[in-house]
Amino acid sequence: MYIRTISLEHLRNHEQSSLECSPLLNIITGLNGSGKTTILEAISICGLSKTFLPSADSDLIKKGFDSYTVAVQAISDLGVPYRVGVHYKEGSRKLIHSSLGDRMNPKDILGEIPLIVLSPDFKEITFGAPDDRRRFMDALLSQARKIYVEDAITVKKIIKQRNALLYQAKIQGVSVDKGLFDVLTDQLIEYGARIGAARASFIEEFTPHFLKAYQTMCGTKETVSIEYFPDTQKEKKLISFKDFADSYTIAAKQLEIDEYRRATTLFGPQKDDIHIMIHGGRARETASQGQHKSLLISIKWAEFTYLQEVRNETPILLFDDIFSELDAERTHRVLEQVLESGAQTFITTTEGEKLIESVKGDYKLFTLPFSY
Amino acid sequence: MKFVDLHIINTSLIVTTMIITSQSIEVVVEMFATLPSIGRKTAQRLAFHILRQPEEFIKQFGESMITMKQTVQLCCMCFNFTESDPCSICLSSKRDRSIICVVEQPTDVMVLEKTSEFRGLYHVLHGTINPLEGINPQDLKISELISRINPDVQEIILAINPTVEGEVTTQYLARLIKPIGVTVSRIARGIPIGSELEYADEATLSRALEGRIEF
């Protein structure tokens, strides 16, 4: 898929901007604070219904206005046009219109424009907390399988209800309504196991992509691997829905007393992690700075090939401030792969000149700020 | 008759984008805007529409609401809204007293009645279990449902919305009722009639597959 035009109004510091994009490489350059990343955010809002940065929607609105609007026109690999527009007014729900229908739910447009984002924040995937790795996995799975999004929303709600029940009992000093608690526990086991099994099978499918990407990006024979690591079962590998359901059932029994005491849910897919291994050690603890960078671009490249395979559509790549995380050699390798793949790519950088030097082939350069 | 108590209007809520030249119009707009699914713009349109109507109509309009509030009560058996207690459904001799259909809201009774398919009795819970909003089983008409289950009752149908909270309520009720020894069933979840598979969302489709029926 590629994006033909992007328009944004009152998004961050943009008054009204529109871009006609190259189907291949788009380089967005300009000074700090000129709104380069905002253009990538606009694409992200149209594809994932939210920005890839940890900002609330209300923070995205330009000062002095009460709403923002972004719209994108894209063409699929088969030549079918797709358009989507998102309007957000402070205090109300996002209004999303797309070729699929009007007034759509954010989850319904997820994955329609497959996106791979590489932003400096994402280095947390290899050495941050488990939460960062779950977010990576959830983001990719949500684009790949719609049913996963539904299940993930359900699990989140069940956990909230379960925690509320536990908390209520604790502050009122009464015992938990056992009947209701058991129902919520069983629901968490059921939907949690769906998530667990979906993630475990995702990691199985993702592994060959990751190994290949590491080889391509680094050209070395270092042994790397990636494994799903459920919090409830550390010895045995869990794969099927039943494996997870059984493991969560045991954990639920063992942790019940603790859950009453701490008034919070202590098992479920929200506790799981993935281990990225290099030379048999966990990357988080053993990898060097350079290896972290290599792992990150390999994961991103694997995301690209994985999503392309499952969605049967070429994803669009968004590289935010690529030089800040990668050195010249790695940037060069990434660019080489990107150009070879023919995928549409958006790159923001303050060092436009430096980037252009290493680009062979067609590109379109946008220099911010645009004059209105 | 005085319909509006000025004390309850919070003037700080009034948006200043539109200048309305009358305090009493402003009050009516605010009142309409408190209704579900009515925004300020619709509220303004409704207020101006009302203003253009003859006084007689407005009187009837207002009085109809007061009358509704004063005469409608909950049926002592099924907890549906009714003017006569017990309600006409619970009193009807044509109804099958061995089946009770459990629903969330009185509006659900209305839509089920429209089908003319169901000839049993109803029971309205008035909500779903939602600890996050402080709604626990004892806040719903659940104990009242249990006390209605006498030897005549053979089946309880759970027709609760397939939301997360509805699902929790369904499971909770099923576990509560089953030990009493009556059949507990739930309504099917799946593809709406007249629609196409192509347009069904993935969650509904996978549920429909799970709930498939053998010929």
XYZ file of C-alpha atoms in Angstrom:
587
model
C 0.000 0.000 0.000
C 1.147 3.561 -0.459
C -0.177 6.929 0.593
C -0.938 9.431 -2.140
C -1.878 12.467 -0.099
C -1.867 13.458 3.547
C -3.659 16.486 4.892
C -3.634 17.746 8.446
C -5.340 20.655 10.114
C -4.619 22.061 13.574
C -2.460 19.094 14.485
C 0.291 20.142 16.941
C 1.931 23.175 15.284
C 0.517 22.600 11.816
C -2.107 25.116 10.752
C -3.111 23.418 7.547
C -0.716 21.226 5.597
C -1.081 18.845 2.754
C 1.495 16.626 1.122
C 1.545 14.740 -2.139
C 3.758 11.794 -1.451
C 6.122 9.701 -3.472
C 5.115 6.036 -3.586
C 8.671 5.223 -2.566
C 10.885 7.330 -0.367
C 9.713 10.519 1.360
C 12.243 12.486 3.351
C 10.887 15.099 5.741
C 13.453 17.534 6.983
C 13.486 20.797 8.901
C 14.587 22.306 12.186
C 13.664 20.956 15.591
C 10.054 21.679 16.406
C 9.083 22.383 12.817
C 6.529 19.544 12.812
C 8.323 16.717 11.023
C 7.220 13.989 13.391
C 3.674 15.391 13.361
C 3.328 14.275 9.753
C 4.201 10.731 10.782
C 1.755 11.057 13.660
C -0.956 12.043 11.183
C -0.317 8.839 9.227
C -0.351 6.864 12.455
C -3.719 8.385 13.465
C -5.159 7.368 10.102
C -3.773 3.837 10.260
C -3.791 2.934 13.953
C -6.379 5.514 15.074
C -3.840 7.009 17.481
C -0.378 8.514 17.502
C 2.608 6.264 18.107
C 3.901 8.717 20.700
C 2.619 8.587 24.269
C 0.466 11.726 23.891
C -3.211 12.175 24.691
C -5.413 13.248 21.792
C -6.202 16.550 23.484
C -2.476 17.380 23.504
C -2.334 17.013 19.733
C -4.670 19.937 19.066
C -2.966 23.164 18.029
C -3.095 25.865 20.710
C -6.104 28.144 20.329
C -8.267 25.560 18.519
C -10.637 22.904 19.797
C -10.220 20.138 17.230
C -7.855 18.536 14.747
C -8.523 16.782 11.450
C -6.278 14.418 9.519
C -6.990 12.606 6.287
C -5.107 10.218 4.065
C -5.705 8.857 0.583
C -3.956 5.599 -0.146
C -3.752 3.000 -2.888
C -3.537 -0.698 -2.101
C -1.108 -3.112 -3.767
C -3.917 -4.164 -6.091
C -4.647 -0.553 -7.026
C -7.788 -0.115 -4.926
C -8.112 3.392 -3.477
C -8.664 3.758 0.268
C -9.337 6.987 2.131
C -9.688 7.692 5.803
C -10.348 10.868 7.756
C -10.180 11.356 11.509
C -11.643 14.345 13.300
C -11.132 14.802 17.013
C -12.850 17.485 19.020
C -11.853 17.982 22.605
C -14.226 16.158 24.918
C -15.901 13.998 22.297
C -15.215 10.684 20.609
C -13.053 10.520 17.527
C -15.095 10.783 14.371
C -13.687 8.362 11.809
C -14.870 8.126 8.225
C -13.235 5.736 5.801
C -13.898 3.948 2.533
C -15.277 1.121 4.667
C -17.983 3.277 6.212
C -18.855 6.367 8.171
C -18.637 6.864 11.922
C -16.362 3.935 12.451
C -14.996 2.488 15.622
C -11.214 3.041 16.032
C -10.632 -0.709 16.156
C -12.312 -1.185 12.773
C -9.734 0.805 10.819
C -6.788 -0.893 12.536
C -4.650 -2.698 10.012
C -6.335 -1.203 6.948
C -3.185 0.819 6.319
C -0.494 -1.552 7.591
C 2.186 0.517 9.333
C 5.591 -0.183 10.804
C 6.890 2.617 13.001
C 10.456 3.058 14.194
C 10.740 5.844 16.704
C 13.490 6.545 19.264
C 11.003 5.518 21.983
C 10.902 1.990 20.629
C 14.404 1.098 21.750
C 12.628 0.038 24.943
C 11.584 -3.134 23.119
C 14.988 -4.709 23.625
C 16.002 -3.304 26.987
C 12.929 -1.824 28.610
C 10.369 -3.410 30.925
C 8.117 -6.345 29.908
C 5.349 -3.816 29.382
C 7.231 -2.313 26.419
C 7.608 -5.702 24.772
C 3.942 -6.558 25.280
C 3.055 -3.259 23.663
C 5.192 -4.113 20.629
C 3.519 -7.503 20.345
C 0.005 -6.150 20.867
C 0.498 -3.377 18.327
C 1.644 -5.787 15.642
C -0.973 -8.444 16.419
C -3.760 -5.875 16.362
C -2.808 -4.976 12.824
C -2.508 -8.610 11.816
C -5.619 -10.141 13.435
C -8.784 -8.238 14.217
C -10.133 -10.842 16.607
C -7.081 -10.233 18.783
C -8.123 -6.624 19.323
C -11.574 -7.705 20.506
C -10.140 -10.249 22.918
C -7.545 -7.802 24.234
C -10.244 -5.203 24.960
C -12.334 -7.857 26.721
C -9.433 -9.005 28.901
C -8.689 -5.413 29.886
C -12.312 -4.864 30.948
C -12.462 -8.128 32.894
C -9.279 -7.250 34.780
C -10.648 -3.798 35.617
C -13.890 -5.311 36.939
C -12.008 -7.950 38.904
C -9.689 -5.375 40.439
C -12.663 -3.150 41.302
C -14.350 -6.070 43.081
C -11.199 -6.886 45.058
C -10.584 -3.243 45.905
C -14.167 -2.649 47.043
C -14.032 -5.596 49.414
C -10.716 -4.432 50.831
C -11.727 -0.852 51.563
C -15.091 -1.901 52.971
C -13.375 -4.548 55.084
C -15.723 -7.291 53.917
C -14.979 -10.595 52.198
C -15.099 -10.738 48.411
C -18.356 -11.970 46.797
C -17.012 -15.435 45.996
C -19.636 -16.253 43.365
C -18.909 -13.139 41.342
C -15.163 -13.456 41.894
C -15.193 -16.990 40.479
C -17.123 -15.873 37.407
C -14.612 -13.084 36.744
C -11.719 -15.501 37.338
C -13.112 -17.976 34.793
C -13.695 -15.193 32.278
C -10.133 -14.005 32.754
C -8.836 -17.562 32.261
C -10.922 -17.996 29.108
C -10.101 -14.702 27.407
C -6.589 -14.516 28.878
C -5.810 -17.936 27.413
C -7.021 -16.753 24.016
C -4.565 -13.864 24.213
C -1.771 -16.098 25.500
C -2.285 -18.665 22.752
C -2.523 -15.965 20.077
C 0.728 -14.400 21.284
C 2.548 -17.720 21.558
C 1.561 -18.746 18.038
C 2.454 -15.264 16.826
C 5.970 -15.645 18.234
C 6.267 -19.026 16.479
C 5.321 -17.410 13.168
C 7.432 -14.332 13.821
C 10.633 -16.232 14.665
C 11.693 -17.161 11.102
C 11.105 -13.549 10.026
C 13.215 -12.326 12.919
C 16.090 -14.718 12.260
C 16.146 -13.812 8.598
C 15.955 -10.096 9.342
C 18.857 -10.319 11.798
C 20.947 -12.100 9.226
C 20.106 -9.511 6.553
C 20.572 -6.474 8.751
C 23.721 -7.542 10.523
C 25.250 -10.053 8.167
C 26.642 -11.919 11.164
C 26.139 -15.426 12.420
C 25.246 -14.458 15.966
C 22.560 -16.731 17.327
C 19.432 -14.883 18.294
C 16.004 -16.104 19.307
C 12.716 -14.827 20.577
C 10.394 -16.638 22.991
C 7.075 -16.021 24.645
C 7.465 -16.243 28.387
C 4.259 -16.607 30.387
C 4.488 -15.398 33.948
C 2.574 -18.408 35.268
C 4.685 -21.160 33.747
C 8.418 -20.838 33.509
C 9.556 -24.433 32.948
C 7.352 -25.687 30.157
C 6.551 -24.076 26.839
C 2.894 -23.154 26.505
C 1.414 -23.139 23.031
C -2.249 -24.037 22.780
C -5.307 -22.394 24.296
C -5.593 -25.363 26.640
C -1.965 -25.000 27.832
C -2.629 -21.413 28.803
C -6.047 -22.078 30.323
C -4.596 -24.872 32.502
C -1.649 -22.767 33.556
C -3.858 -19.778 34.446
C -6.276 -22.044 36.327
C -3.469 -23.311 38.549
C -2.129 -19.790 39.053
C -5.594 -18.495 39.954
C -5.892 -21.065 42.747
C -2.395 -20.431 44.077
C -2.672 -16.666 44.054
C -6.243 -16.249 45.317
C -5.318 -15.441 48.924
C -2.612 -13.031 47.750
C -5.061 -11.343 45.411
C -7.510 -10.738 48.274
C -4.711 -9.293 50.375
C -3.254 -7.038 47.702
C -6.638 -6.265 46.137
C -5.388 -6.714 42.599
C -5.257 -9.352 39.856
C -1.958 -11.231 39.920
C -2.153 -13.564 36.920
C -3.047 -13.308 33.259
C -1.561 -12.238 29.947
C -0.889 -8.740 31.315
C 1.992 -10.294 33.314
C 3.665 -12.166 30.454
C 6.903 -11.222 28.720
C 8.884 -12.106 25.641
C 12.554 -12.922 25.934
C 14.812 -11.750 23.171
C 17.960 -13.851 23.395
C 21.405 -13.304 21.943
C 24.120 -15.980 22.319
C 21.907 -17.746 24.837
C 21.632 -14.734 27.174
C 18.766 -12.306 27.556
C 19.364 -9.282 25.337
C 18.022 -6.997 28.031
C 20.921 -7.955 30.307
C 23.738 -9.094 28.044
C 23.565 -7.247 24.723
C 25.952 -4.432 23.913
C 24.690 -1.033 22.722
C 25.445 -2.005 19.132
C 23.663 -5.332 19.503
C 20.613 -3.551 20.920
C 20.476 -1.385 17.822
C 20.882 -4.372 15.533
C 18.158 -6.256 17.384
C 15.798 -3.312 17.175
C 16.126 -2.842 13.421
C 15.888 -6.601 12.925
C 12.657 -6.715 14.915
C 11.291 -3.813 12.893
C 12.309 -5.395 9.621
C 10.802 -8.704 10.734
C 7.592 -6.843 11.594
C 7.581 -5.565 8.044
C 8.001 -8.947 6.374
C 5.618 -10.627 8.851
C 2.851 -8.080 8.349
C 3.340 -8.160 4.595
C 2.892 -11.918 4.657
C -0.179 -12.128 6.884
C -1.969 -9.108 5.441
C -0.938 -9.733 1.848
C -0.288 -6.016 1.552
C 2.994 -4.089 1.630
C 3.184 -2.095 4.871
C 4.239 1.545 4.962
C 7.356 2.371 6.962
C 7.595 5.376 9.263
C 11.093 6.163 10.536
C 11.129 8.919 13.075
C 14.516 10.560 13.519
C 16.402 7.559 12.219
C 19.898 8.948 12.822
C 19.355 9.445 16.516
C 19.202 5.697 17.094
C 21.258 4.226 14.282
C 24.781 4.852 13.112
C 25.622 5.539 9.461
C 26.355 1.925 8.613
C 23.116 0.562 10.035
C 21.118 3.390 8.471
C 22.657 2.504 5.155
C 21.702 -1.152 5.500
C 18.135 -0.247 6.467
C 17.781 2.134 3.538
C 19.149 -0.455 1.171
C 16.557 -2.979 2.323
C 13.777 -0.418 2.230
C 14.525 0.677 -1.312
C 14.896 -2.895 -2.444
C 11.519 -3.857 -0.984
C 9.737 -1.076 -2.866
C 7.756 -0.148 0.251
C 6.683 3.437 0.757
C 8.783 5.011 3.458
C 8.612 8.249 5.412
C 11.760 9.391 7.144
C 12.120 12.444 9.348
C 15.538 13.846 10.033
C 17.265 17.102 10.860
C 20.143 15.985 8.670
C 18.431 15.808 5.303
C 21.634 16.375 3.345
C 23.426 13.521 5.014
C 20.575 11.178 4.268
C 20.250 12.170 0.626
C 23.919 11.379 0.067
C 23.330 7.759 0.934
C 20.165 7.405 -1.142
C 20.352 5.879 -4.551
C 17.153 6.202 -6.505
C 14.045 8.328 -6.389
C 12.914 10.296 -3.394
C 10.788 13.291 -2.546
C 12.040 15.887 -0.121
C 9.783 17.974 2.102
C 11.337 20.861 3.992
C 9.493 22.254 6.988
C 8.073 24.651 7.956
C 5.792 24.898 4.941
C 4.970 28.487 4.040
C 1.242 29.045 4.046
C -47.219 24.464 36.871
C -43.547 24.941 37.443
C -41.467 22.389 35.562
C -38.024 23.756 36.026
C -36.214 24.177 39.249
C -33.684 26.893 38.608
C -31.435 25.706 41.406
C -30.356 22.606 39.564
C -29.054 24.484 36.539
C -25.351 24.909 36.729
C -24.734 28.130 34.861
C -21.035 27.466 34.559
C -21.888 24.677 32.140
C -23.518 27.045 29.701
C -21.350 27.344 26.641
C -20.879 30.904 25.564
C -20.428 30.244 21.861
C -24.054 31.028 21.170
C -25.649 34.034 22.783
C -29.246 33.336 23.663
C -31.138 36.472 24.563
C -33.438 34.852 27.063
C -32.591 33.258 30.364
C -35.646 30.977 30.176
C -34.672 29.605 26.748
C -31.214 28.961 28.126
C -32.729 26.969 30.986
C -34.793 24.815 28.611
C -31.769 24.202 26.393
C -29.776 23.089 29.411
C -32.590 20.767 30.463
C -32.783 19.123 27.045
C -29.019 18.803 26.922
C -29.109 16.642 30.062
C -31.036 13.952 28.147
C -29.166 10.953 26.718
C -27.903 11.314 23.133
C -28.916 15.004 22.997
C -26.080 17.455 22.425
C -26.287 21.205 22.823
C -27.141 21.875 19.201
C -30.058 19.449 19.184
C -31.126 20.855 22.555
C -31.276 24.351 21.055
C -33.270 23.132 18.080
C -35.748 21.363 20.353
C -36.095 24.397 22.627
C -36.857 26.732 19.704
C -39.263 24.182 18.259
C -41.141 23.971 21.563
C -41.236 27.756 21.773
C -43.057 27.939 18.450
C -45.789 25.500 19.512
C -49.180 26.591 20.903
C -49.334 26.832 24.665
C -51.946 24.074 24.834
C -49.547 21.584 23.218
C -46.730 22.503 25.565
C -49.040 22.032 28.533
C -50.010 18.560 27.310
C -46.409 17.754 26.602
C -45.277 18.666 30.095
C -48.236 17.089 31.819
C -47.792 13.829 29.940
C -44.359 13.468 31.485
C -45.601 14.251 34.988
C -48.433 11.757 34.571
C -45.980 9.154 33.340
C -43.767 9.680 36.357
C -46.702 9.524 38.765
C -48.479 6.473 37.359
C -45.705 4.191 36.189
C -44.267 1.825 38.748
C -42.352 -1.439 38.801
C -44.290 -4.679 38.559
C -43.866 -6.565 41.832
C -43.182 -9.811 39.964
C -41.134 -9.083 36.850
C -39.975 -5.502 37.661
C -40.965 -4.219 34.263
C -42.567 -0.751 34.091
C -46.315 -0.928 34.501
C -49.327 1.127 35.512
C -51.174 -1.746 37.116
C -49.337 -3.956 39.550
C -48.790 -6.829 38.721
C -48.338 -6.011 35.038
C -50.552 -7.332 32.258
C -47.954 -9.881 31.138
C -47.567 -11.367 34.600
C -51.381 -11.510 35.041
C -52.210 -12.926 31.614
C -53.587 -16.454 31.668
C -52.306 -17.026 28.122
C -48.710 -16.832 29.254
C -46.565 -19.905 29.807
C -45.601 -19.739 33.478
C -42.909 -22.375 33.183
C -40.450 -20.138 31.314
C -38.892 -16.891 32.527
C -36.824 -14.729 30.205
C -34.267 -12.573 32.054
C -33.377 -9.205 30.487
C -31.363 -6.124 31.422
C -33.836 -3.309 30.811
C -37.590 -2.723 30.327
C -36.815 -1.720 26.720
C -35.569 -5.284 26.132
C -39.024 -6.587 27.115
C -40.536 -4.243 24.555
C -38.399 -5.535 21.674
C -38.870 -9.169 22.671
C -42.644 -8.649 22.853
C -42.597 -7.243 19.333
C -41.421 -10.604 18.023
C -44.597 -12.278 19.396
C -42.453 -15.418 19.591
C -41.983 -15.591 23.295
C -45.029 -16.604 25.331
C -43.432 -16.975 28.744
C -42.842 -14.464 31.525
C -40.093 -11.878 31.927
C -37.777 -10.693 34.648
C -36.036 -7.318 34.397
C -32.700 -7.000 36.226
C -32.350 -3.223 35.767
C -28.692 -3.335 34.810
C -25.691 -5.657 34.729
C -23.086 -6.511 37.326
C -20.378 -3.850 37.104
C -18.100 -3.566 40.180
C -16.183 -0.769 38.446
C -19.270 1.401 38.679
C -20.223 0.028 42.073
C -23.057 -2.180 40.759
C -22.936 -5.481 42.617
C -25.338 -8.449 42.401
C -27.350 -7.161 45.377
C -28.018 -3.887 43.507
C -29.913 -5.763 40.771
C -33.195 -7.687 40.947
C -31.334 -10.983 41.307
C -32.586 -12.213 44.688
C -36.103 -11.373 43.455
C -35.495 -13.619 40.442
C -34.314 -16.496 42.620
C -37.379 -16.203 44.847
C -39.619 -16.412 41.763
C -38.306 -19.852 40.871
C -41.026 -22.203 42.147
C -41.733 -25.823 41.122
C -43.806 -24.576 38.140
C -40.774 -22.928 36.543
C -38.884 -25.255 34.217
C -36.583 -22.983 32.239
C -34.793 -19.682 32.691
C -33.661 -17.990 29.471
C -30.848 -15.501 29.890
C -31.270 -12.790 27.245
C -28.614 -10.374 28.444
C -26.564 -8.194 26.082
C -23.292 -9.795 24.911
C -21.072 -7.104 26.447
C -18.292 -7.945 28.916
C -20.520 -6.974 31.863
C -23.504 -8.774 30.345
C -21.402 -11.901 29.922
C -20.289 -11.753 33.575
C -23.924 -11.325 34.665
C -25.021 -14.259 32.478
C -22.354 -16.570 33.924
C -23.114 -15.412 37.462
C -26.839 -16.103 37.067
C -26.252 -19.465 35.401
C -24.171 -20.640 38.343
C -26.697 -19.341 40.810
C -29.748 -20.905 39.146
C -28.425 -24.269 37.955
C -28.133 -25.827 41.435
C -31.844 -25.107 41.972
C -32.546 -27.707 39.313
C -34.144 -25.743 36.465
C -32.886 -25.611 32.908
C -30.818 -22.508 32.211
C -30.310 -21.399 28.608
C -28.927 -18.340 26.869
C -29.930 -16.711 23.620
C -27.697 -17.460 20.623
C -25.006 -15.056 19.438
C -24.250 -14.776 15.756
C -24.986 -13.337 12.366
C -28.032 -11.056 12.039
C -30.705 -12.297 9.632
C -30.641 -10.623 6.221
C -26.992 -9.608 6.534
C -24.043 -11.147 4.764
C -21.118 -13.059 6.214
C -18.763 -10.734 4.391
C -19.889 -7.798 6.510
C -19.896 -9.541 9.880
C -17.087 -8.599 12.249
C -14.544 -11.255 13.209
C -15.670 -11.585 16.829
C -19.298 -12.212 15.862
C -18.278 -14.660 13.156
C -16.070 -16.686 15.460
C -18.900 -16.804 18.032
C -21.317 -17.883 15.334
C -18.934 -20.715 14.398
C -18.646 -21.778 18.033
C -22.425 -21.830 18.371
C -23.124 -23.761 15.193
C -26.072 -26.160 15.181
C -26.115 -29.732 13.871
C -28.800 -30.621 11.360
